[in-house]
Short mmCIF file of C-alpha atoms and ligand atoms in Angstrom, two decimals:
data_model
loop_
_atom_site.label_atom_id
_atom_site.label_comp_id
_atom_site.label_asym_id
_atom_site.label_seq_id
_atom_site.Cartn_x
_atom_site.Cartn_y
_atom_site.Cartn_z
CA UNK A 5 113.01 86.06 -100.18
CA UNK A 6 109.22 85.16 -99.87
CA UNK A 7 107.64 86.36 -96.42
CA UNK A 8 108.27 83.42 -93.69
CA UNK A 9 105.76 80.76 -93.64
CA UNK A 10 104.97 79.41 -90.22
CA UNK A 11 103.25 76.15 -89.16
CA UNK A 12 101.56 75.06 -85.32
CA UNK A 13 102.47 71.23 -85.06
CA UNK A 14 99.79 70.04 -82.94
CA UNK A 15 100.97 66.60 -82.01
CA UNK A 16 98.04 65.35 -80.05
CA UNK A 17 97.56 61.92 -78.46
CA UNK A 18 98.32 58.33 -79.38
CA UNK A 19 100.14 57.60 -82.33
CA UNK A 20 99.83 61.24 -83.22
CA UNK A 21 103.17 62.40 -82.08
CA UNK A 22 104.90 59.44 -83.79
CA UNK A 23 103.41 60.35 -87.13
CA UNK A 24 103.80 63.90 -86.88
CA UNK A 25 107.32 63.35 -86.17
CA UNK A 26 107.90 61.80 -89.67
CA UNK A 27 106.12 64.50 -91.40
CA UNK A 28 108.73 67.03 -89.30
CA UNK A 29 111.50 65.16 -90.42
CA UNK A 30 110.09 65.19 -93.87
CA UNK A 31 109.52 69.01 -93.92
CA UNK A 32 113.29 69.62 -92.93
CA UNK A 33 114.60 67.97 -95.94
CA UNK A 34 112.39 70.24 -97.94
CA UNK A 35 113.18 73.24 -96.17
CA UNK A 36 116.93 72.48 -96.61
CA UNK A 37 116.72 71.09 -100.42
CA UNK A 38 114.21 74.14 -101.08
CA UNK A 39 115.17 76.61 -99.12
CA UNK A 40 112.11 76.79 -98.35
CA UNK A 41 110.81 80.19 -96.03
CA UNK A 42 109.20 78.31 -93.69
CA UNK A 43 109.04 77.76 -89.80
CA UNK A 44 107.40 75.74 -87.30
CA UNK A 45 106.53 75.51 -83.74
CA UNK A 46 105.27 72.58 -81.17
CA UNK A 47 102.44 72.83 -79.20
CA UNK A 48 101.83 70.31 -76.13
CA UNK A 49 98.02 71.12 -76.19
CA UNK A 50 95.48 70.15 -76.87
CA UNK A 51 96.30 66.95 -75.51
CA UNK A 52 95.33 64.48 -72.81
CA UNK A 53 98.87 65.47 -70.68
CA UNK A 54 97.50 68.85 -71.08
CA UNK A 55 94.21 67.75 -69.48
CA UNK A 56 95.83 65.51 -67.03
CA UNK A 57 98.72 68.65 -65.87
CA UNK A 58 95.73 71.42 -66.25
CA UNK A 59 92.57 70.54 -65.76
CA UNK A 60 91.28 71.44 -69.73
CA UNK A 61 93.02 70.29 -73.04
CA UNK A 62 94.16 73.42 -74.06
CA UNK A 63 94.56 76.78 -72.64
CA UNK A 64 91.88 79.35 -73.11
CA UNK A 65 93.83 82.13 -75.55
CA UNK A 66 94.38 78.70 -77.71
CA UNK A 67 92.75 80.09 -80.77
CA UNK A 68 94.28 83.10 -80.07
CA UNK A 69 97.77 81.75 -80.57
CA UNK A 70 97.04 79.43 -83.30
CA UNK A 71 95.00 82.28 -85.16
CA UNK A 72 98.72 84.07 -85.96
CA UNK A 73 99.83 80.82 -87.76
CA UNK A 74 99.41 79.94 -91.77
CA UNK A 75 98.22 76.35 -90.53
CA UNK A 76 97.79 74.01 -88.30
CA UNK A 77 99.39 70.83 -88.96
CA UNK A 78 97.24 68.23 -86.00
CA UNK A 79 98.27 64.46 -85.44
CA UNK A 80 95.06 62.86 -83.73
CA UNK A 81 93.26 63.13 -80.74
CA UNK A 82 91.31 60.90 -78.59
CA UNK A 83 92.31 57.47 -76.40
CA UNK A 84 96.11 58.25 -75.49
CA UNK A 85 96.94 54.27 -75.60
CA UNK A 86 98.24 52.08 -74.95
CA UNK A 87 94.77 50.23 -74.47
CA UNK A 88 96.02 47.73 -72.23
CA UNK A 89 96.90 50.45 -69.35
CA UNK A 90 94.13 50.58 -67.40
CA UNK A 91 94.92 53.40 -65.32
CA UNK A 92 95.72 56.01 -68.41
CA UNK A 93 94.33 59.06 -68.36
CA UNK A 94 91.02 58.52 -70.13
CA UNK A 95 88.43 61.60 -70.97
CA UNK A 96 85.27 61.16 -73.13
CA UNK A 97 85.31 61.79 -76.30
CA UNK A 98 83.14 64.67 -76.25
CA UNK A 99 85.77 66.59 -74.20
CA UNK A 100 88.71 65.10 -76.08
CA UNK A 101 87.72 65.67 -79.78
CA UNK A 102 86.24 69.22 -78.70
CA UNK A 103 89.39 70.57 -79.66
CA UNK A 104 89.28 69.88 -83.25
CA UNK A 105 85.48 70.89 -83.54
CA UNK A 106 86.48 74.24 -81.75
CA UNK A 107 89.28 75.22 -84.54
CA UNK A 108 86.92 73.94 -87.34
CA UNK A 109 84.68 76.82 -86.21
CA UNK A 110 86.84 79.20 -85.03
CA UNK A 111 88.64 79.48 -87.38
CA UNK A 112 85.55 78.94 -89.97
CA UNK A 113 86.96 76.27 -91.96
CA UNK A 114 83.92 75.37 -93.73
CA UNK A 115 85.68 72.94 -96.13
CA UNK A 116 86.41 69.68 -95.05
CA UNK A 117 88.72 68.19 -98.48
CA UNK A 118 89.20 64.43 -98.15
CA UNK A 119 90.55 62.87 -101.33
CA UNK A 120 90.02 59.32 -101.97
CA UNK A 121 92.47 57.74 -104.83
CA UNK A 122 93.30 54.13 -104.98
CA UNK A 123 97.19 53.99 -105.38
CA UNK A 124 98.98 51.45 -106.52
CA UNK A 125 100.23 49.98 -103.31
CA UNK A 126 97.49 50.52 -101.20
CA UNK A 127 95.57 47.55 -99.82
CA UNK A 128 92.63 47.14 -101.86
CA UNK A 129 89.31 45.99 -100.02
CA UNK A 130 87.19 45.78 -103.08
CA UNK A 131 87.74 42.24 -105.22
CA UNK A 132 86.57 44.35 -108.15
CA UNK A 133 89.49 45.58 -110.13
CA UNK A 134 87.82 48.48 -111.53
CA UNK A 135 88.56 49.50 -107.79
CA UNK A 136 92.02 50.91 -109.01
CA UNK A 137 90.59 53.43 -110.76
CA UNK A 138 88.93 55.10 -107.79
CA UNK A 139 89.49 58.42 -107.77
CA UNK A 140 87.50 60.65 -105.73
CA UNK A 141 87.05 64.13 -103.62
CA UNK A 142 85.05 63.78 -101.13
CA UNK A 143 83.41 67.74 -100.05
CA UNK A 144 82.71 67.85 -96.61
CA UNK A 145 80.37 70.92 -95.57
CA UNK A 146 82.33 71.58 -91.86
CA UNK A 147 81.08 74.68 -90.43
CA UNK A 148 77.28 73.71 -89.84
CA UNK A 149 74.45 71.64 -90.22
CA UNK A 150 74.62 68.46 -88.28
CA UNK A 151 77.03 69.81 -85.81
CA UNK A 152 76.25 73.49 -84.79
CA UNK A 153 76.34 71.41 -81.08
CA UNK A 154 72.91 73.18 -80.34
CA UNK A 155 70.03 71.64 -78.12
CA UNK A 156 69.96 70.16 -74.92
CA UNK A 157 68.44 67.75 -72.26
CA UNK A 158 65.35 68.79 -70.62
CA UNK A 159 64.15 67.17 -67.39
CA UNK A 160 67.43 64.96 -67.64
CA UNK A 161 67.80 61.40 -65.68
CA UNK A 162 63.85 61.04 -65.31
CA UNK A 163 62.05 58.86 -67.39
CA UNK A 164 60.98 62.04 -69.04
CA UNK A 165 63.96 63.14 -70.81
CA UNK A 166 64.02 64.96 -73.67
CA UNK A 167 67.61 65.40 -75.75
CA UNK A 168 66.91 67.63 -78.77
CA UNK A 169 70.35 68.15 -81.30
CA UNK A 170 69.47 71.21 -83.43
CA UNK A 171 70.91 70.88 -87.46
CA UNK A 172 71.19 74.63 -89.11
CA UNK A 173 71.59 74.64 -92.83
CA UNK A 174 72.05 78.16 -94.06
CA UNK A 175 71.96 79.40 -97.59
CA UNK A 176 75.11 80.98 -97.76
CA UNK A 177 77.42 77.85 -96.08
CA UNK A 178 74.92 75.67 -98.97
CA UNK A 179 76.07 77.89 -101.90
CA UNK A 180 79.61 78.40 -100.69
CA UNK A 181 80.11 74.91 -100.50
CA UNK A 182 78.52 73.53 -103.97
CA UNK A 183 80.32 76.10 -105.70
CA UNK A 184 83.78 74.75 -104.17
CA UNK A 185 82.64 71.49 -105.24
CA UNK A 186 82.34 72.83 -109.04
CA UNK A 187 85.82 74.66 -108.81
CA UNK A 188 87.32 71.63 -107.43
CA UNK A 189 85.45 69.61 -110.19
CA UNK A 190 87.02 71.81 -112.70
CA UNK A 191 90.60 72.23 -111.33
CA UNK A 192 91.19 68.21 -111.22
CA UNK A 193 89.94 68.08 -114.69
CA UNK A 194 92.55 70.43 -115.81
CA UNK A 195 95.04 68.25 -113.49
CA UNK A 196 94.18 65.21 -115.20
CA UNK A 197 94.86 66.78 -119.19
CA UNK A 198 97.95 68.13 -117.75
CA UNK A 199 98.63 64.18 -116.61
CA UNK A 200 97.63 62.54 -119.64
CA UNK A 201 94.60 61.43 -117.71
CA UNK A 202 90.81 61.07 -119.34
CA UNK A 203 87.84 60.39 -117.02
CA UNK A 204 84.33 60.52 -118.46
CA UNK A 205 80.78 61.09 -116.95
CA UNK A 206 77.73 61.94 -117.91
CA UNK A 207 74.83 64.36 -116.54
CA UNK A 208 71.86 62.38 -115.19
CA UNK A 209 69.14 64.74 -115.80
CA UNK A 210 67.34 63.45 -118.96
CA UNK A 211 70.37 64.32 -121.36
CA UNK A 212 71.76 60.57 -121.30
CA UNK A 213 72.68 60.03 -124.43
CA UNK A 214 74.68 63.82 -125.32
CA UNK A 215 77.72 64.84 -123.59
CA UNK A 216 79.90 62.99 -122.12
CA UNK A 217 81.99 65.59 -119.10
CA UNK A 218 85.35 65.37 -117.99
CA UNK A 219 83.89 66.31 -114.25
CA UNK A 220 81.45 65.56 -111.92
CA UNK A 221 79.91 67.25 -109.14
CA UNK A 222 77.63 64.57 -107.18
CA UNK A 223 75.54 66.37 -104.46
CA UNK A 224 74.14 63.75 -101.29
CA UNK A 225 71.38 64.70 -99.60
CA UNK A 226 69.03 62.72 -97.49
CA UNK A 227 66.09 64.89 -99.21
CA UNK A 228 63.47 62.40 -99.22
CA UNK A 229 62.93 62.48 -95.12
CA UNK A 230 65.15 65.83 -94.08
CA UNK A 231 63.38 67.76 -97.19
CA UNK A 232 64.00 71.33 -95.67
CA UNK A 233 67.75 71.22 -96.30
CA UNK A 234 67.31 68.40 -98.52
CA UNK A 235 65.59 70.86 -101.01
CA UNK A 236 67.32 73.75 -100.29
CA UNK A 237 70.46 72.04 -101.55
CA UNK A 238 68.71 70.64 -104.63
CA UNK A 239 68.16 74.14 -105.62
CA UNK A 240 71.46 76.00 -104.48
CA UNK A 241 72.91 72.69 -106.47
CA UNK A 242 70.80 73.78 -109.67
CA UNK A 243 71.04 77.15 -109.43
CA UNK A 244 75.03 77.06 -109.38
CA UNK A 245 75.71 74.49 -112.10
CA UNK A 246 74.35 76.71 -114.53
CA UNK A 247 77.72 78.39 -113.88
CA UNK A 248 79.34 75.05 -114.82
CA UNK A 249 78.50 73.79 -117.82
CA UNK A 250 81.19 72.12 -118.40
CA UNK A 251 80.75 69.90 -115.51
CA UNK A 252 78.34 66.63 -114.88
CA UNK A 253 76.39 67.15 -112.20
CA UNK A 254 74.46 63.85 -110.38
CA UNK A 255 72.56 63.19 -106.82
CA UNK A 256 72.33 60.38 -104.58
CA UNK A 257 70.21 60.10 -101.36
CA UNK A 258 72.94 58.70 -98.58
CA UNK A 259 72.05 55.82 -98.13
CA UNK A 260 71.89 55.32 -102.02
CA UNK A 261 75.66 56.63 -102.03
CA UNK A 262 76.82 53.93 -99.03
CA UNK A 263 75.43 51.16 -101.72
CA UNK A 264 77.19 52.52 -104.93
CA UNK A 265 80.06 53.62 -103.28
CA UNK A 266 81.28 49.64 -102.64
CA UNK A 267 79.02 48.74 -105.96
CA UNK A 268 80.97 50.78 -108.44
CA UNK A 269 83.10 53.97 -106.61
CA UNK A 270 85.00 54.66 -109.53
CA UNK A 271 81.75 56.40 -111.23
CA UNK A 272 81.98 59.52 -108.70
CA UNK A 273 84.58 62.52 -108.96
CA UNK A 274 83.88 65.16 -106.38
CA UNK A 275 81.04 64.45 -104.13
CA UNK A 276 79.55 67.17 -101.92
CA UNK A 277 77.94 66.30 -98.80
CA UNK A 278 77.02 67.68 -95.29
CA UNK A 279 78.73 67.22 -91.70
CA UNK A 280 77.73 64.33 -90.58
CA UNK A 281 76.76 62.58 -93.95
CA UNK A 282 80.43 63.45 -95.08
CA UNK A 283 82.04 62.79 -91.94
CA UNK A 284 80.51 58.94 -92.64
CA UNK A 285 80.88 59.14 -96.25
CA UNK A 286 84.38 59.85 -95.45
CA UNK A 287 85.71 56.87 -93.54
CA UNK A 288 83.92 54.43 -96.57
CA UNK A 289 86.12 56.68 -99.15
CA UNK A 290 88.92 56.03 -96.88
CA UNK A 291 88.24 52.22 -96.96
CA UNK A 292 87.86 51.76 -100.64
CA UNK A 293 91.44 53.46 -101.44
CA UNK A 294 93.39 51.79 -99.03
CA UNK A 295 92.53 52.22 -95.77
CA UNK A 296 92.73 54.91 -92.72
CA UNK A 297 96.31 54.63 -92.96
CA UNK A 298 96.58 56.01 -96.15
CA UNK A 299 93.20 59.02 -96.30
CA UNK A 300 94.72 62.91 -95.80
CA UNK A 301 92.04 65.55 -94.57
CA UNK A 302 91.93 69.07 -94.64
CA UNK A 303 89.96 71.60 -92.69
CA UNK A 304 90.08 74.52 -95.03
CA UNK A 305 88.79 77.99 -94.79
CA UNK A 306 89.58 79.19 -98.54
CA UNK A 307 87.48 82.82 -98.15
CA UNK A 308 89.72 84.25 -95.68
CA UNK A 309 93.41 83.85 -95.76
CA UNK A 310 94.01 85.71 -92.62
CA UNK A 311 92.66 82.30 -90.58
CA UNK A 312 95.11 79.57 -90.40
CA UNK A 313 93.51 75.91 -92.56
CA UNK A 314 93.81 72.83 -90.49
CA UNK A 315 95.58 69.62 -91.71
CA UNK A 316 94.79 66.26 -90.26
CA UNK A 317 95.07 62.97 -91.40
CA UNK A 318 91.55 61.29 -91.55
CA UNK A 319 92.36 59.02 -88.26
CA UNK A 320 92.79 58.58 -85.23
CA UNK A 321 94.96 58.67 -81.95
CA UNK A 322 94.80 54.65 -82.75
CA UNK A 323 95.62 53.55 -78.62
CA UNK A 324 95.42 49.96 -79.93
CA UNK A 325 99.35 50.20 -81.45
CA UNK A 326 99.84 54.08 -79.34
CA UNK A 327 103.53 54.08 -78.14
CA UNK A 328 105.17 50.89 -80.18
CA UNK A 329 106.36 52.92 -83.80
CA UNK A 330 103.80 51.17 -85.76
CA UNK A 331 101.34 53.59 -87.34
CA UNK A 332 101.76 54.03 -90.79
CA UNK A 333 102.53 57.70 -91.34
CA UNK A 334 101.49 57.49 -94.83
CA UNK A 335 98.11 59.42 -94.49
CA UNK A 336 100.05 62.19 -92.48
CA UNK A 337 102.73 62.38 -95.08
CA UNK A 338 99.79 62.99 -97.73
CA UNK A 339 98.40 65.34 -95.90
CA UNK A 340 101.30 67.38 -95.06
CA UNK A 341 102.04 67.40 -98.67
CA UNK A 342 98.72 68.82 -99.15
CA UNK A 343 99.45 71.42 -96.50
CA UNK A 344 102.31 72.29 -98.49
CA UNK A 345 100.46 72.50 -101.55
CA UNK A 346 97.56 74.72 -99.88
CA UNK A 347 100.33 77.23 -98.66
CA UNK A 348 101.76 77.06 -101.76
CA UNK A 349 99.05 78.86 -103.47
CA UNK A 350 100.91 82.03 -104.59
CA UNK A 351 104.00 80.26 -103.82
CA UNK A 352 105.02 77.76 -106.32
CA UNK A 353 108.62 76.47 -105.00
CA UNK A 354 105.88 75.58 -101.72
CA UNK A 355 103.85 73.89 -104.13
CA UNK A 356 105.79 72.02 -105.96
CA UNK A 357 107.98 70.78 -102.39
CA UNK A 358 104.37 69.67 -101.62
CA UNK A 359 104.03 67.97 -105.51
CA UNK A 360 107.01 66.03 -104.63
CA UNK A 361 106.20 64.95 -101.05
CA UNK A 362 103.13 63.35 -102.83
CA UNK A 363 105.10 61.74 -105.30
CA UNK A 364 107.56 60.35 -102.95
CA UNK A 365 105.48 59.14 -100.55
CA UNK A 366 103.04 57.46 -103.43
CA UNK A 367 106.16 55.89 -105.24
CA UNK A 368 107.20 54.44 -101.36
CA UNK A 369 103.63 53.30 -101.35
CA UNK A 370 103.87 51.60 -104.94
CA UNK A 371 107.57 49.76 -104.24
CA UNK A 372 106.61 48.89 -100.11
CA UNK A 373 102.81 46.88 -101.06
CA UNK A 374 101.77 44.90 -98.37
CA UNK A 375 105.07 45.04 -96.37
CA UNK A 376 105.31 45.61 -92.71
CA UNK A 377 107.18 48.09 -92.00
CA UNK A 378 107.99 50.58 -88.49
CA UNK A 379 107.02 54.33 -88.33
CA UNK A 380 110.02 55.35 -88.29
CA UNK A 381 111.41 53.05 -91.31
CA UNK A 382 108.82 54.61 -93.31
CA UNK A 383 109.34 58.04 -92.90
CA UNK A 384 113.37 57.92 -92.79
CA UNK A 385 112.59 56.11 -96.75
CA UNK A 386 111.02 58.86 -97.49
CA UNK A 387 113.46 61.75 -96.42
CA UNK A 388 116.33 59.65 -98.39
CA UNK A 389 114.54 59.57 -101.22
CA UNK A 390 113.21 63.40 -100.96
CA UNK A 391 117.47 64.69 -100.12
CA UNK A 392 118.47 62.34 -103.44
C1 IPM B 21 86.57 63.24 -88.23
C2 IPM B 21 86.21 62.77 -86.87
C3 IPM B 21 85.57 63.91 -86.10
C4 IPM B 21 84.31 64.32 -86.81
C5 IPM B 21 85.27 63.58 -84.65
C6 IPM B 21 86.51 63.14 -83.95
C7 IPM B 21 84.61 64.71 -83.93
O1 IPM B 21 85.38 61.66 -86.94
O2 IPM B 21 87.40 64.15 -88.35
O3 IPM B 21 86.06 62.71 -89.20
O4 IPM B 21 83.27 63.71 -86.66
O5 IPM B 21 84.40 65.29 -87.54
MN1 MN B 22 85.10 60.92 -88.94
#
C-alpha cells in the first residue's frame, strides 16, 4: 500500500468551516470508494477564535507543524460574520490575512495556479457567448515582487510622513515562474488532444500569418512605467520560449489585459503575471467564468516536495451569509479536487479520485444552473453521486 498521505484542514473564519466541511465529507467517500491512503487532521488556527482565546491567530511553531503535512487544505480567512453582530471579534485585515501570506512564504510556494474555465452551469457575466469558451490559467508569481512586505513609515502621524512599500523582482523567481507558465502551456495542450479539444493561437511577434499554436503563454507586465522588472521579464520571457517552440507566446501591459480580458477572454490560455497584478487579474478571471463561488486556487511550491502546497478557494470568509449554510462550496470542491490531483502526481488512483471530484462537481454544476441551493444540499449531491 502507497505511503499514507496526510492533509492539515485549516478551516478558518466565516463561511470557511461550512465549505470545508463539504469538501471533508467529499474526501471520505473517496477514501472509502478508493481506498485511498490518505489522512487528515483539523486545525482551530489560524483563526479569529484563536486570536480572540490567545492573543495571535496561530501559535508560533505553526509552520512547524504544518511543514510535516503533504498540504494544506485552508477555507478563508478574514471578517468572521455574521456582519450584522456588532460586537464580533473584528481584527484588521493585515493581522487576519497574515496567516496565509506567512505559509505562501514559508513554505515558498511561489506558484499561485488559478484556473479560469467557463462551465456550463456557471453564471455567465459576459452577454457575449463566445464567453463559454473561456478557458484560462491564470500564473500568479507568489513568493515576491509586490509583496516581499518591505518598507516602512518614517516620521509617522506628522504631516511629514513618508510610507515606502519595497517590490523585489529577482531573476531566478522571474525564470522559475515563466518557465512553469510554458510547462503548464504545454501540459493542457496535451489535456485538450487527449479530450478531443482544439484551441488555436497565434504568436504576435511579426510571424502573423504562419503558425497557428495549440498554446499560449501571455506574459503581463506593467513595463512601460515599472521598466526595471518590466524588462527583466520581457527578456527572461524571450530567453525561455526559445525552449518552447511549440508554444504562442503574447504580452499585454495590465491595464491592456483588464480591457481584453471582458473584450474577448477566450483569446488567452495561460497568462503569467506578478503578485499583485495576478492577485487582481485573478478575481476578473474569477468573474468571467462564473463567479467567486466557483474559482479554485492553489499555492504551490512544485521545486521542493518536502514543503507542504496550499489549497484555497479564491474567496473569502464571506461574513455577509457567515453562519446561515449558504456559501456555495463549489470553488472549494474544485479546489480540493485539484489538491487531490497535485498529490496525485506519482499516485494515479489520487489522481484520478481528484479527476472525478472535478467531474462530479462540474456535472452538479451543469444539471443545478441558476438554482438556489444550501451548503449542505450541495455537497451531500455530490457525495451521492461520487459513492454511486
Ligand atoms: C488572495 C487574497 C490575498 C492576496 C489577501 C487576502 C492577502 O486577495 O488570495 O487573492 O492578496 O493574495
Ligand atoms: Mn485576491
Amino acid at each position: 500500500m502507497a505511503e499514507t498521505t496526510r492533509i492539515a484542514v485549516t478551516p478558518g473564519d466565516g463561511v470557511g468551516p461550512e465549505v470545508v466541511e463539504e469538501a471533508l465529507r467529499c474526501l471520505e467517500v473517496l477514501r472509502t470508494k478508493h481506498n485511498l491512503a490518505l489522512e487528515w487532521t483539523r486545525f482551530p488556527w489560524p483563526s479569529h477564535t484563536w486570536h480572540q482565546k490567545h492573543g495571535e491567530s496561530m501559535p508560533d511553531d505553526a509552520l512547524d507543524q504544518l511543514r510535516h503535512y503533504d498540504a494544506i487544505l485552508l477555507g478563508a480567512l478574514g471578517d468572521p460574520g455574521p456582519l450584522d453582530d456588532p460586537d464580533r471579534y473584528l481584527l484588521s485585515d493585515s493581522v487576519s490575512l497574515a496567516p496565509l501570506l506567512e505559509m505562501r512564504k514559508g513554505f515558498d510556494q511561489w506558484v499561485c495556479e488559478r484556473p479560469a474555465r467557463l462551465l456550463p452551469g456557471a453564471r455567465q457575466y459576459l452577454a457575449d457567448e463566445r464567453a463559454k469558451d473561456i478557458d484560462m490559467l491564470v500564473i500568479r508569481e507568489n513568493s515576491e515582487g509586490e509583496y516581499v512586505s518591505q518598507g516602512g513609515r518614517l516620521r509617522k502621524g506628522t504631516e511629514d510622513e513618508v510610507a515606502t512599500q519595497m517590490e523585489v523582482f529577482t531573476r531566478r523567481a522571474t525564470d522559475r515562474i515563466i518557465r512553469y507558465g510554458f510547462e503548464q502551456a504545454r501540459a493542457r495542450a496535451a489535456e485538450r488532444v487527449k479530450e478531443g479539444r482544439t484551441r488555436s493561437f497565434r504568436s504576435l511577434d511579426g510571424n502573423r500569418d504562419t503558425q497557428a499554436f495549440e498554446s499560449q503563454v501571455c506574459l503581463v507586465t506593467k513595463r512601460n512605467a515599472l521598466r526595471y522588472w518590466g524588462d527583466m521579464y520581457t527578456e527572461a520571457f524571450e530567453e525561455i520560449r526559445k525552449e518552447y517552440a511549440d508554444v504562442a507566446i503574447h504580452h499585454e501591459l495590465v491595464d491592456a489585459a483588464c480591457m481584453k480580458f471582458v473584450q474577448n477572454p477566450w483569446a488567452f490560455d495561460v497568462v503569467v503575471a506578478s503578485n499583485l497584478q495576478g492577485d487582481i487579474l485573478t478575481d476578473l478571471a474569477a468573474v468571467l467564468s462564473g463567479g467567486m463561488g466557483v474559482a479554485p486556487s492553489c499555492n504551490l511550491n512544485p521545486s521542493d516536495t518536502g514543503m507542504p502546497s496550499m489549497f484555497e478557494p479564491t474567496h473569502g470568509s464571506a461574513p455577509d451569509i457567515a453562519g446561515q449554510g449558504l456559501a456555495d462550496p463549489t470553488a472549494m470542491l474544485f479546489t480540493t479536487a485539484r489538491m487531490l490531483q497535485w498529490l496525485g502526481r506519482k499516485d494515479p488512483v489520487m489522481a484520478a479520485a481528484g479527476k472525478e471530484l472535478y467531474s462530479t462537481v462540474a456535472a452538479d454544476l451543469k444539471e443545478n444552473a441558476g438554482k438556489q441551493r444550501r451548503t449542505r444540499e450541495i455537497g451531500e449531491a455530490i457525495c451521492q453521486q461520487i459513492a454511486g
